[in-house]
mmCIF file of N, CA and C in Angstrom:
data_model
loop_
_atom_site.group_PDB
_atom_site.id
_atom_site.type_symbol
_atom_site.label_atom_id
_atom_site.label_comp_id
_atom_site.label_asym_id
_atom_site.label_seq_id
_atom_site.Cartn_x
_atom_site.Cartn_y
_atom_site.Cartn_z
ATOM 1 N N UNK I 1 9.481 25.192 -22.703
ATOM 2 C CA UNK I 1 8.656 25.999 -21.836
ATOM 3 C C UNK I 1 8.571 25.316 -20.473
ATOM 4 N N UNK I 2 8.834 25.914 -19.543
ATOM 5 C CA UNK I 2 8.969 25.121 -18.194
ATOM 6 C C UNK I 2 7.255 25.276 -17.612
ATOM 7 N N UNK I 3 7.394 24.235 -16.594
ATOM 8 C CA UNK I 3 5.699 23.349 -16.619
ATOM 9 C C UNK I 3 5.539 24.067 -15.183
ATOM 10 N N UNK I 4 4.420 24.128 -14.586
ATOM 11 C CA UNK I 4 4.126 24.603 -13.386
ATOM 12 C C UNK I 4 4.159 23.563 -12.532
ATOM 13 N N UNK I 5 4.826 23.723 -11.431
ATOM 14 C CA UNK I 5 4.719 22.245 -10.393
ATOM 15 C C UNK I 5 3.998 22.959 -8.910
ATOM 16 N N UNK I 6 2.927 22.190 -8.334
ATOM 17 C CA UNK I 6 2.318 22.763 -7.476
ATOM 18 C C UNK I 6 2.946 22.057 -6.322
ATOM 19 N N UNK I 7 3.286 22.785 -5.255
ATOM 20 C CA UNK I 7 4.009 22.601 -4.262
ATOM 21 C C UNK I 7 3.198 21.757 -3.281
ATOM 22 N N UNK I 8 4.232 20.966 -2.032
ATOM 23 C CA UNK I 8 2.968 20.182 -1.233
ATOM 24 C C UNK I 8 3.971 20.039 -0.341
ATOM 25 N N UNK I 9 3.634 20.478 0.991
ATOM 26 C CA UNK I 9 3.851 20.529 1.987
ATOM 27 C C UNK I 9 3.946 19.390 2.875
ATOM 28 N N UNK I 10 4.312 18.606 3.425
ATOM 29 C CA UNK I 10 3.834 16.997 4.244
ATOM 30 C C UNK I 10 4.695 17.396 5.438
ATOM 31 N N UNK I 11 3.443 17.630 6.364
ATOM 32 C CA UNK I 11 3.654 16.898 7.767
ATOM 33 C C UNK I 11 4.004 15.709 8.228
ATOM 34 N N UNK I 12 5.587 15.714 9.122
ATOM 35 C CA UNK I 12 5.795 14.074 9.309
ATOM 36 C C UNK I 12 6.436 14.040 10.972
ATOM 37 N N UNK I 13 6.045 13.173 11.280
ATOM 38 C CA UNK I 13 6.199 12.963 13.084
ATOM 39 C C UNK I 13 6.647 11.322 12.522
ATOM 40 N N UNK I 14 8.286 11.670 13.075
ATOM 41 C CA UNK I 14 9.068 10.571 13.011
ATOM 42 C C UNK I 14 8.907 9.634 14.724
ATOM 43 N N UNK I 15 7.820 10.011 15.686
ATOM 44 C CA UNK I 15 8.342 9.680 16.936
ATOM 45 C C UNK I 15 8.191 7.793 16.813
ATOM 46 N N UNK I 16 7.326 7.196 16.169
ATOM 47 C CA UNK I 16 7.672 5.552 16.524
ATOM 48 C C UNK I 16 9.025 5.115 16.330
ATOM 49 N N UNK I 17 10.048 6.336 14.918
ATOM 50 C CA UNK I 17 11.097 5.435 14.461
ATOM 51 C C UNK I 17 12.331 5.801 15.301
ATOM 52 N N UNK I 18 11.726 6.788 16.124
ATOM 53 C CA UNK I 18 12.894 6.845 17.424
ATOM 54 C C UNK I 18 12.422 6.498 18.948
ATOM 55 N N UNK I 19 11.659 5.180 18.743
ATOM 56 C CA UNK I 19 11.508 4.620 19.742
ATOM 57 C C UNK I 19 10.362 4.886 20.754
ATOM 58 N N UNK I 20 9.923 5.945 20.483
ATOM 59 C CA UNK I 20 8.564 6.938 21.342
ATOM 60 C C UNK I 20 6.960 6.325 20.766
ATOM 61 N N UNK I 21 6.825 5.285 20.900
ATOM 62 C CA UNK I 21 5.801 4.685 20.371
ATOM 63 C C UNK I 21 4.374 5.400 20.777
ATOM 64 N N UNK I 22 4.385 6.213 21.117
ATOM 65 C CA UNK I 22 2.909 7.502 21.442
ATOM 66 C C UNK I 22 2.271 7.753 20.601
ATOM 67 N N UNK I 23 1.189 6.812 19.828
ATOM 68 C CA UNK I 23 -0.265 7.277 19.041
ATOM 69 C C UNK I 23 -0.628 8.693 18.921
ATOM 70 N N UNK I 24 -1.133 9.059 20.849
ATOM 71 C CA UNK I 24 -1.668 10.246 20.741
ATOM 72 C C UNK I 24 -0.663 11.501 20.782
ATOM 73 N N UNK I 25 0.648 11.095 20.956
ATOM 74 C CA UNK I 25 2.128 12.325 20.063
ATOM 75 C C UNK I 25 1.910 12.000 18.908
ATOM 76 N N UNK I 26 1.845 11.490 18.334
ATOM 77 C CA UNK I 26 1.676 11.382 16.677
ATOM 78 C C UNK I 26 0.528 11.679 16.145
ATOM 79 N N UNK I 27 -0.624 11.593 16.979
ATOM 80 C CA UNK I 27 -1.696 12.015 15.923
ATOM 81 C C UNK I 27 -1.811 13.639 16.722
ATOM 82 N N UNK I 28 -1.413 14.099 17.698
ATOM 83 C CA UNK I 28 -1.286 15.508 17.957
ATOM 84 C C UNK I 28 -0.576 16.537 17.217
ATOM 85 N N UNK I 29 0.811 15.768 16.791
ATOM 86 C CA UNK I 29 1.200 16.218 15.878
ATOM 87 C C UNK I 29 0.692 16.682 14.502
ATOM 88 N N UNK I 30 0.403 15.996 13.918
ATOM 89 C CA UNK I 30 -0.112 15.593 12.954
ATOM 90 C C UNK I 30 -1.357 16.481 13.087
ATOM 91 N N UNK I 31 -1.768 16.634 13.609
ATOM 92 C CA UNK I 31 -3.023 17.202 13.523
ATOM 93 C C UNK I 31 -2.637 19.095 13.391
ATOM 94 N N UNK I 32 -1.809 19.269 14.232
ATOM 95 C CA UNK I 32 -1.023 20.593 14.147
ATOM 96 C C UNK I 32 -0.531 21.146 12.994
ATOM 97 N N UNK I 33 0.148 20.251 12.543
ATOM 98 C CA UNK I 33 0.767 19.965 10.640
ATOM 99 C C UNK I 33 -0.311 20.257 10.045
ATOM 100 N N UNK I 34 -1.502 19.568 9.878
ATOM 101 C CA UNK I 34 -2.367 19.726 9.357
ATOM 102 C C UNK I 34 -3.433 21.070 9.527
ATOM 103 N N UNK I 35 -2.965 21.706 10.689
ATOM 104 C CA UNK I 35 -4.093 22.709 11.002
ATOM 105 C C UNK I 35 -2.679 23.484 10.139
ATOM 106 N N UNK I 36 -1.953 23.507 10.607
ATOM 107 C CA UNK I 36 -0.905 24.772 9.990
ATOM 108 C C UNK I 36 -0.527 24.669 8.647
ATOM 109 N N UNK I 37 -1.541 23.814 7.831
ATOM 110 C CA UNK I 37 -1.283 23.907 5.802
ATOM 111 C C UNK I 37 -0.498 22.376 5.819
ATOM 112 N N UNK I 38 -0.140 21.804 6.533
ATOM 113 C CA UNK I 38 0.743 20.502 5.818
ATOM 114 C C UNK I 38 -0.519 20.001 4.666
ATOM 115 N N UNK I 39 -0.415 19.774 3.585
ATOM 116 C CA UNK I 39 -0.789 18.994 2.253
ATOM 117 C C UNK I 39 -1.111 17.547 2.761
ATOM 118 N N UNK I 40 -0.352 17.118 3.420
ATOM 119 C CA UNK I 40 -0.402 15.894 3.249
ATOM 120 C C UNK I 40 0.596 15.266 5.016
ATOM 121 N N UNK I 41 0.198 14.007 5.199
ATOM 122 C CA UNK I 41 0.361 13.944 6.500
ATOM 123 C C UNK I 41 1.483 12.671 6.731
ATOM 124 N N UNK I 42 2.635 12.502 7.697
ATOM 125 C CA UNK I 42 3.560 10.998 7.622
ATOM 126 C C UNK I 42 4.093 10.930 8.875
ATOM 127 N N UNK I 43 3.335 9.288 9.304
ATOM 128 C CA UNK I 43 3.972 9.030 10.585
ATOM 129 C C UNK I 43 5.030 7.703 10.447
ATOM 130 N N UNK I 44 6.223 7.927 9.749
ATOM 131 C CA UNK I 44 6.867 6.597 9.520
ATOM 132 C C UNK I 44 6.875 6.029 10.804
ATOM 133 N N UNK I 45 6.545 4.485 10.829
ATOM 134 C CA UNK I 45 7.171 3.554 11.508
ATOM 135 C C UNK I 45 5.712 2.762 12.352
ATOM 136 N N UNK I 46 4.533 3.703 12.257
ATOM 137 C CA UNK I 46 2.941 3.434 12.446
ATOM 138 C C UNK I 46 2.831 1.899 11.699
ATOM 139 N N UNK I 47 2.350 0.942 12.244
ATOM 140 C CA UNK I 47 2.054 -0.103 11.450
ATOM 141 C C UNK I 47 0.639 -1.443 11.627
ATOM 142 N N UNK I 48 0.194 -0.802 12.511
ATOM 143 C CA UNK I 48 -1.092 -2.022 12.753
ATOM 144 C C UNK I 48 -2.036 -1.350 12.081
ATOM 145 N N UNK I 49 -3.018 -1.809 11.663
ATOM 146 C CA UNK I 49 -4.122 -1.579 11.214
ATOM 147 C C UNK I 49 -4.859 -0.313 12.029
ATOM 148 N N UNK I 50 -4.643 -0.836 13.442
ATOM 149 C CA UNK I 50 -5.283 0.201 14.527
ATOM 150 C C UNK I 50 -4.607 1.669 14.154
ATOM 151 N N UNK I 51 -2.985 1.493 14.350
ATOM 152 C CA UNK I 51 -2.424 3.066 14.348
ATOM 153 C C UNK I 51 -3.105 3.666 13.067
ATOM 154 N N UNK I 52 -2.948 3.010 12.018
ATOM 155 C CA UNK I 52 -3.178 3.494 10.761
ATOM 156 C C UNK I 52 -4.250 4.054 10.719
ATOM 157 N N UNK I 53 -5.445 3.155 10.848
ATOM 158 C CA UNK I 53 -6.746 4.077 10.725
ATOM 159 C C UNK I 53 -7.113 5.370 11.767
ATOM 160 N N UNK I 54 -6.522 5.190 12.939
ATOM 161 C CA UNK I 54 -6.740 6.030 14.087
ATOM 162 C C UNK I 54 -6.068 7.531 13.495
ATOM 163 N N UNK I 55 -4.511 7.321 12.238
ATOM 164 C CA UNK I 55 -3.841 8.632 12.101
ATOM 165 C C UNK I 55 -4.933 8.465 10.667
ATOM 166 N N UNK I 56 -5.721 8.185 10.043
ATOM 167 C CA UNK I 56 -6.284 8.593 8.781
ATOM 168 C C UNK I 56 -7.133 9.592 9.419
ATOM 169 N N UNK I 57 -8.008 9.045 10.570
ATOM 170 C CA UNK I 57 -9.458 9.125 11.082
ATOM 171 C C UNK I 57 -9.100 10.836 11.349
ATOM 172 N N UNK I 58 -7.894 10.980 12.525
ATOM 173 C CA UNK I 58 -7.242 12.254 12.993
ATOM 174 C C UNK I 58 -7.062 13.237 11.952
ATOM 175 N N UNK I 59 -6.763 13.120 10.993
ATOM 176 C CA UNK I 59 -6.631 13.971 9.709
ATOM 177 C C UNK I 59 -7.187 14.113 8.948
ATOM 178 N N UNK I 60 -8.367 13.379 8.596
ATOM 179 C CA UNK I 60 -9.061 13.628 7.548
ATOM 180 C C UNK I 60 -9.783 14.982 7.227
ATOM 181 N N UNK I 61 -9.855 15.457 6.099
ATOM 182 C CA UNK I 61 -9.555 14.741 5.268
ATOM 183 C C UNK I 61 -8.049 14.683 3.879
ATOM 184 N N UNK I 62 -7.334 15.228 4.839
ATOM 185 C CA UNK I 62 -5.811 15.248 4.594
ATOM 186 C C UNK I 62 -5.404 13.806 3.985
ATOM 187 N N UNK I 63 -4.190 13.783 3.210
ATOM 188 C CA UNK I 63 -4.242 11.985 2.634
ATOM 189 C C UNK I 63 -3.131 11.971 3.874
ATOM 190 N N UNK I 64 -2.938 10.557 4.102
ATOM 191 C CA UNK I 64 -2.055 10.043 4.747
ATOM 192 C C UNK I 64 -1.161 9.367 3.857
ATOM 193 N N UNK I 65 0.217 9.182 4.159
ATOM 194 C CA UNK I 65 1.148 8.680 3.897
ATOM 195 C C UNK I 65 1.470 7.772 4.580
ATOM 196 N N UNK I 66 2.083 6.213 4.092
ATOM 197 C CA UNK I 66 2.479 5.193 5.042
ATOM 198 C C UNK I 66 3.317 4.904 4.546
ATOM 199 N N UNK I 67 4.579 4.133 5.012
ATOM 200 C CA UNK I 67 5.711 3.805 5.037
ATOM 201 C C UNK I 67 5.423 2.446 4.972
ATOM 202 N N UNK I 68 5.879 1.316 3.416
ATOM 203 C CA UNK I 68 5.813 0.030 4.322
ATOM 204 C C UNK I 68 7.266 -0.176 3.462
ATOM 205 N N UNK I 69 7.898 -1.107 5.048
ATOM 206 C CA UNK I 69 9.554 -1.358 4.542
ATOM 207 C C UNK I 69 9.275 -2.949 4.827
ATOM 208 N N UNK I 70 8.123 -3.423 4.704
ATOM 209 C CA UNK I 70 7.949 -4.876 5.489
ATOM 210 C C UNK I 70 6.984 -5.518 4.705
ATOM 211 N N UNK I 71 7.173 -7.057 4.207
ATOM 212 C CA UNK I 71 5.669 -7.628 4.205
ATOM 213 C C UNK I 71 4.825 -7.500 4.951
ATOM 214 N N UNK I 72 3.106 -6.922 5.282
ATOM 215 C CA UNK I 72 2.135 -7.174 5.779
ATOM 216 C C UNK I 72 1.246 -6.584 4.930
ATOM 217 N N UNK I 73 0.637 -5.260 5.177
ATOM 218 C CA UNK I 73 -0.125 -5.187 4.121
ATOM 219 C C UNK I 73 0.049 -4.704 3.024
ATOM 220 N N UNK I 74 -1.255 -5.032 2.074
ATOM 221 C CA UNK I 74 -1.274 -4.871 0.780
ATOM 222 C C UNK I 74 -1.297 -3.451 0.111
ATOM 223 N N UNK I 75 -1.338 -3.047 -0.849
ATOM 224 C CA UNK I 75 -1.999 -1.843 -1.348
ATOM 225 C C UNK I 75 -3.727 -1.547 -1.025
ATOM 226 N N UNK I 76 -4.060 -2.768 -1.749
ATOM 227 C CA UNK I 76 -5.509 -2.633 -0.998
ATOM 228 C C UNK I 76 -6.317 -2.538 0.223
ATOM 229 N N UNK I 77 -5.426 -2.865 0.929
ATOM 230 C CA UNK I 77 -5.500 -3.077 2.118
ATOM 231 C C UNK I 77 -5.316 -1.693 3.012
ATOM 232 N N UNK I 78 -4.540 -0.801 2.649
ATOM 233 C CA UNK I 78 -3.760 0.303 3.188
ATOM 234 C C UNK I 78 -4.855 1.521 2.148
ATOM 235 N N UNK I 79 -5.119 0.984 0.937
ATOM 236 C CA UNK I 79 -6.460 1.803 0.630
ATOM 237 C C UNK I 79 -7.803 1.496 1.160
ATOM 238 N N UNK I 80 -8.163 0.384 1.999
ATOM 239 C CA UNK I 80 -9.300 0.158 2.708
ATOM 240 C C UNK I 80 -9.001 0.767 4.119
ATOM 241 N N UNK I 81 -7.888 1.306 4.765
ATOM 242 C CA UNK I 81 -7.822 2.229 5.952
ATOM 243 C C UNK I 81 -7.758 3.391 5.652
ATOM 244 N N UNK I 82 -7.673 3.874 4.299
ATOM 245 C CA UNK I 82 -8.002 4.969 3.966
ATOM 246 C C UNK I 82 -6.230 5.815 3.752
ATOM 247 N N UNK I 83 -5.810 5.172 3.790
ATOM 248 C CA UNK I 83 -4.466 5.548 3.265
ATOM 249 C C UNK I 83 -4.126 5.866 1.778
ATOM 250 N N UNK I 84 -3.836 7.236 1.559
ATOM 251 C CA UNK I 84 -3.504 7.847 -0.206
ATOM 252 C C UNK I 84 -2.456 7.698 -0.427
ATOM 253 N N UNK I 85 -0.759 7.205 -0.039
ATOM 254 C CA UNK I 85 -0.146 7.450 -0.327
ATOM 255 C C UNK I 85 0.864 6.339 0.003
ATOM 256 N N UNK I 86 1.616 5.845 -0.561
ATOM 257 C CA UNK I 86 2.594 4.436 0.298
ATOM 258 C C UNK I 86 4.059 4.843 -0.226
ATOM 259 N N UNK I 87 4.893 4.586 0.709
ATOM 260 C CA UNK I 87 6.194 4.990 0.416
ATOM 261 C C UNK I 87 6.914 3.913 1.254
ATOM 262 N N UNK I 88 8.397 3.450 0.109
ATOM 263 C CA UNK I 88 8.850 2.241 0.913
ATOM 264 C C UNK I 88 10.291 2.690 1.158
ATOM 265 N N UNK I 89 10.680 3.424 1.282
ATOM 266 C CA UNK I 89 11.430 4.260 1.491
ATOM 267 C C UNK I 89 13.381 2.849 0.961
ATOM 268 N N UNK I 90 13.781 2.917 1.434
ATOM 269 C CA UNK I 90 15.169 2.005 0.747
ATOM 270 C C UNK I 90 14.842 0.424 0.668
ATOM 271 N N UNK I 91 13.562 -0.188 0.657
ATOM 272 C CA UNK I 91 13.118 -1.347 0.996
ATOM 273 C C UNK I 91 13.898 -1.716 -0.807
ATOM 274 N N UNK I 92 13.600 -1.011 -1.643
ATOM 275 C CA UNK I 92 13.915 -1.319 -3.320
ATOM 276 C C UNK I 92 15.270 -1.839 -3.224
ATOM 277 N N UNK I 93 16.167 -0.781 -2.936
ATOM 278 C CA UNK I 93 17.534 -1.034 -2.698
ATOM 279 C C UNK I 93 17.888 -2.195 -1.904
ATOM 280 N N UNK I 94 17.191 -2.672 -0.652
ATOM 281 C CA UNK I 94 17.826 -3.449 -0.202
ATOM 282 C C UNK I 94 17.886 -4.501 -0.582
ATOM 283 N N UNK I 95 16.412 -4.942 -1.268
ATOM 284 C CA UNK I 95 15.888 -6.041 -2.007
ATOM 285 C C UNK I 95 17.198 -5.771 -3.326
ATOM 286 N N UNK I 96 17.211 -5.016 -3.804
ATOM 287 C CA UNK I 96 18.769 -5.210 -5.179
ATOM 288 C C UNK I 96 20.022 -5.831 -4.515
ATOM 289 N N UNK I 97 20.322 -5.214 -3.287
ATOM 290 C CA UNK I 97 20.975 -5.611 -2.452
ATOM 291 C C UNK I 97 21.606 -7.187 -2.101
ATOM 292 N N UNK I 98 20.430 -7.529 -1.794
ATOM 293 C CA UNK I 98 20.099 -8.781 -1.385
ATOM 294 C C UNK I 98 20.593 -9.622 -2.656
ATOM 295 N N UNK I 99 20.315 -9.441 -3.734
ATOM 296 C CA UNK I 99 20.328 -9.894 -5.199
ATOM 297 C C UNK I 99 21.850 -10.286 -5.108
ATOM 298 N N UNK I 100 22.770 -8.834 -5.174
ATOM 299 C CA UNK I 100 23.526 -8.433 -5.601
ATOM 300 C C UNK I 100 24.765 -9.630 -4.633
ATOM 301 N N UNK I 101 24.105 -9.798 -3.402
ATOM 302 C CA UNK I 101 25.275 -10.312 -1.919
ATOM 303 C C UNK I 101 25.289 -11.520 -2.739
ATOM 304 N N UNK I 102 23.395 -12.316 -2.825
ATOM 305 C CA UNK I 102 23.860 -13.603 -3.269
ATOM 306 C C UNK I 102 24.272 -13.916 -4.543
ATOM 307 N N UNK I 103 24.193 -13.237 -5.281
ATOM 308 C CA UNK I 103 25.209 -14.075 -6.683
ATOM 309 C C UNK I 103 26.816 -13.473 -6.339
ATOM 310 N N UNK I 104 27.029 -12.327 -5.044
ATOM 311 C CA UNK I 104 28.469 -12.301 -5.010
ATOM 312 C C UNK I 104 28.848 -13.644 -3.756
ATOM 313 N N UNK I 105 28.045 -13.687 -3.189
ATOM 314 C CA UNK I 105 28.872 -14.811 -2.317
ATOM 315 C C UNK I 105 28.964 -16.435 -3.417
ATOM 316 N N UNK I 106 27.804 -16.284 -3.720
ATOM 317 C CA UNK I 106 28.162 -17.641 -4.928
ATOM 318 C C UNK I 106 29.094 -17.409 -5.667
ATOM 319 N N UNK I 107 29.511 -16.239 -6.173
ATOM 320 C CA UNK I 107 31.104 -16.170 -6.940
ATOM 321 C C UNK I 107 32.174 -16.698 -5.749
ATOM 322 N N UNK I 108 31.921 -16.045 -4.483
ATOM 323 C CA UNK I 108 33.317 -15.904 -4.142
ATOM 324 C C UNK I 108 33.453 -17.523 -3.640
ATOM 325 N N UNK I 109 32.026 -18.063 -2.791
ATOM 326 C CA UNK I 109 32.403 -19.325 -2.387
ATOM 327 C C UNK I 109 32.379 -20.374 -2.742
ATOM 328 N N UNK I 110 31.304 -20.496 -4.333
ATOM 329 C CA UNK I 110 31.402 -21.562 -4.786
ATOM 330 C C UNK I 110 32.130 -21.695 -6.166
ATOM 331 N N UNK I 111 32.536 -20.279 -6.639
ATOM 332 C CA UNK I 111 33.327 -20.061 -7.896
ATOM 333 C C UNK I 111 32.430 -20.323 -9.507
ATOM 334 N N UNK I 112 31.002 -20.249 -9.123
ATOM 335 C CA UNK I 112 29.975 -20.754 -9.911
ATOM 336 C C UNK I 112 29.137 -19.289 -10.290
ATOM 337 N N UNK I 113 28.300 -18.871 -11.409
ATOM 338 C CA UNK I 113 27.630 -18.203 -12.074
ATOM 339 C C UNK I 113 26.210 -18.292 -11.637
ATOM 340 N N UNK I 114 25.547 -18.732 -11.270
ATOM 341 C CA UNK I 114 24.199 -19.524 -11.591
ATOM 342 C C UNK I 114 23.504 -18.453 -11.399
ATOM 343 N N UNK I 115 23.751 -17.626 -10.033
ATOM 344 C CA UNK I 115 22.736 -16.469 -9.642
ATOM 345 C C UNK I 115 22.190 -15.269 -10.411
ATOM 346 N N UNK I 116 23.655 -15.100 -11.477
ATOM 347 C CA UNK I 116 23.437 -14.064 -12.897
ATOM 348 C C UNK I 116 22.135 -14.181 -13.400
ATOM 349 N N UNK I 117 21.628 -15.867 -13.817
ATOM 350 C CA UNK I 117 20.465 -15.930 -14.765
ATOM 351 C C UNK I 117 19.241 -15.150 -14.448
ATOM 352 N N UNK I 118 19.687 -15.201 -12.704
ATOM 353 C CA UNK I 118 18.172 -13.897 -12.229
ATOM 354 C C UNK I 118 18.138 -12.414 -12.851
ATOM 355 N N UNK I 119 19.461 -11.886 -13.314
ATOM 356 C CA UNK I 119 19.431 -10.728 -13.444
ATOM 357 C C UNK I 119 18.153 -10.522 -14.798
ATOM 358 N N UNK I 120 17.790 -9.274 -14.646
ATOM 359 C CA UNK I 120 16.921 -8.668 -16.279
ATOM 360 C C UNK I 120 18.241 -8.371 -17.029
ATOM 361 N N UNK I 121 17.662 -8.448 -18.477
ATOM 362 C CA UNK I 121 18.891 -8.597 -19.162
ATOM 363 C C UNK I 121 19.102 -6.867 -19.638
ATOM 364 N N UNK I 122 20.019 -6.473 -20.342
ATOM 365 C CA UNK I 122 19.818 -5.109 -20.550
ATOM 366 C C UNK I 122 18.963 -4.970 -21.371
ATOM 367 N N UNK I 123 18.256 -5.297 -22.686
ATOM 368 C CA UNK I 123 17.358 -4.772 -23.911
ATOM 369 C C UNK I 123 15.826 -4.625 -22.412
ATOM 370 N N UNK I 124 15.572 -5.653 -21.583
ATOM 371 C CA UNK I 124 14.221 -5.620 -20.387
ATOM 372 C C UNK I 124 14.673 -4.534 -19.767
ATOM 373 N N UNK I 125 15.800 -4.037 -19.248
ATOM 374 C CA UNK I 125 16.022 -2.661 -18.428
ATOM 375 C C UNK I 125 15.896 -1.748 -19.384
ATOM 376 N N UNK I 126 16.767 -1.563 -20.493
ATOM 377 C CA UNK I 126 15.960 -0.441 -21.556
ATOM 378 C C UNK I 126 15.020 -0.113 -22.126
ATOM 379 N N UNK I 127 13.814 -1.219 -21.742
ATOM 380 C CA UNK I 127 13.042 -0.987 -22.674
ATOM 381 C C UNK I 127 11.771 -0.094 -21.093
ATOM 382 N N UNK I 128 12.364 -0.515 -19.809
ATOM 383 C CA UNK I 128 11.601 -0.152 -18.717
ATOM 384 C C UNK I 128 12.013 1.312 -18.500
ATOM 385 N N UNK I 129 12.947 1.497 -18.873
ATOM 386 C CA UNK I 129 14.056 3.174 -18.727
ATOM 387 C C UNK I 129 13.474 3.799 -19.658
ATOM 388 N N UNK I 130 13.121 3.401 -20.772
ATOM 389 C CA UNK I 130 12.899 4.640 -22.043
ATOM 390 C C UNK I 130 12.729 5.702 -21.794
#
C-alpha cells in the first residue's frame, strides 16, 4: 500500500555562494519565499552566528536550514540560533575521500597497507545498512 508523503517546498537564495555576500538580498529573499508558501527556508554559504540568527529572526516562524561544510558550529549550537534543519551537503563524501587518497597514496608511495586498518569492516557496514 503506498504511504502518503507530504510535500515541502524550501526557499533557497544561493547569493553568498556566488560571491554576493548581501544579508539584506538574502533575508529579502527569503522572506518572499516565505510569504509565497516556501515550507521551509536556505541560505547556503550564511555562516556567523550574526547571519544566522538575523535569517532565523527574518523568517520566523518558518524553520531554517543551514549548510555546514566546515568545522565551527555545533548542532547545539545552530539549535540555540534557532536553526531546524542542518545539511552538509558533499562534506560526507569528501571526508571518504580523504580516507580513500590516503591509504591510496600510502599504497602507491610507500608500497605499505597500514591505512586499510581504518577502514569499518564489512559485518560494521552491514549491520549499519540493514
Amino acid at each position: 500500500m503506498p504511504t502518503a508523503v507530504a510535500s515541502c517546498s524550501t526557499g533557497r537564495c544561493e547569493a553568498f555562494l556566488v560571491g554576493q555576500a548581501d544579508l539584506d538580498l538574502v533575508i529579502d529573499r527569503l522572506t518572499a519565499y516565505s510569504e509565497a508558501g516556501a515550507d521551509c527556508l536556505y541560505a547556503p554559504g550564511i555562516k556567523t552566528k550574526d547571519q544566522i540568527s538575523a535569517v532565523v529572526k527574518a523568517v520566523h516562524p518558518k524553520p531554517v536550514n543551514l549548510l555546514l561544510v566546515s568545522p565551527g558550529l555545533s548542532v547545539a549550537e545552530a539549535a540555540e540560533l534557532g536553526v531546524r534543519r542542518i545539511s552538509v551537503g558533499g562534506s560526507l563524501v569528501r571526508v571518504a575521500w580523504a580516507g580513500f587518497m590516503k591509504a591510496a597514496r600510502e599504497i602507491a608511495d610507500k608500497g605499505t597497507f597500514a591505512e586499510l586498518a581504518n577502514g569499518y569492516s564489512g559485518a560494521e557496514l552491514n549491520k549499519m545498512f540493514k
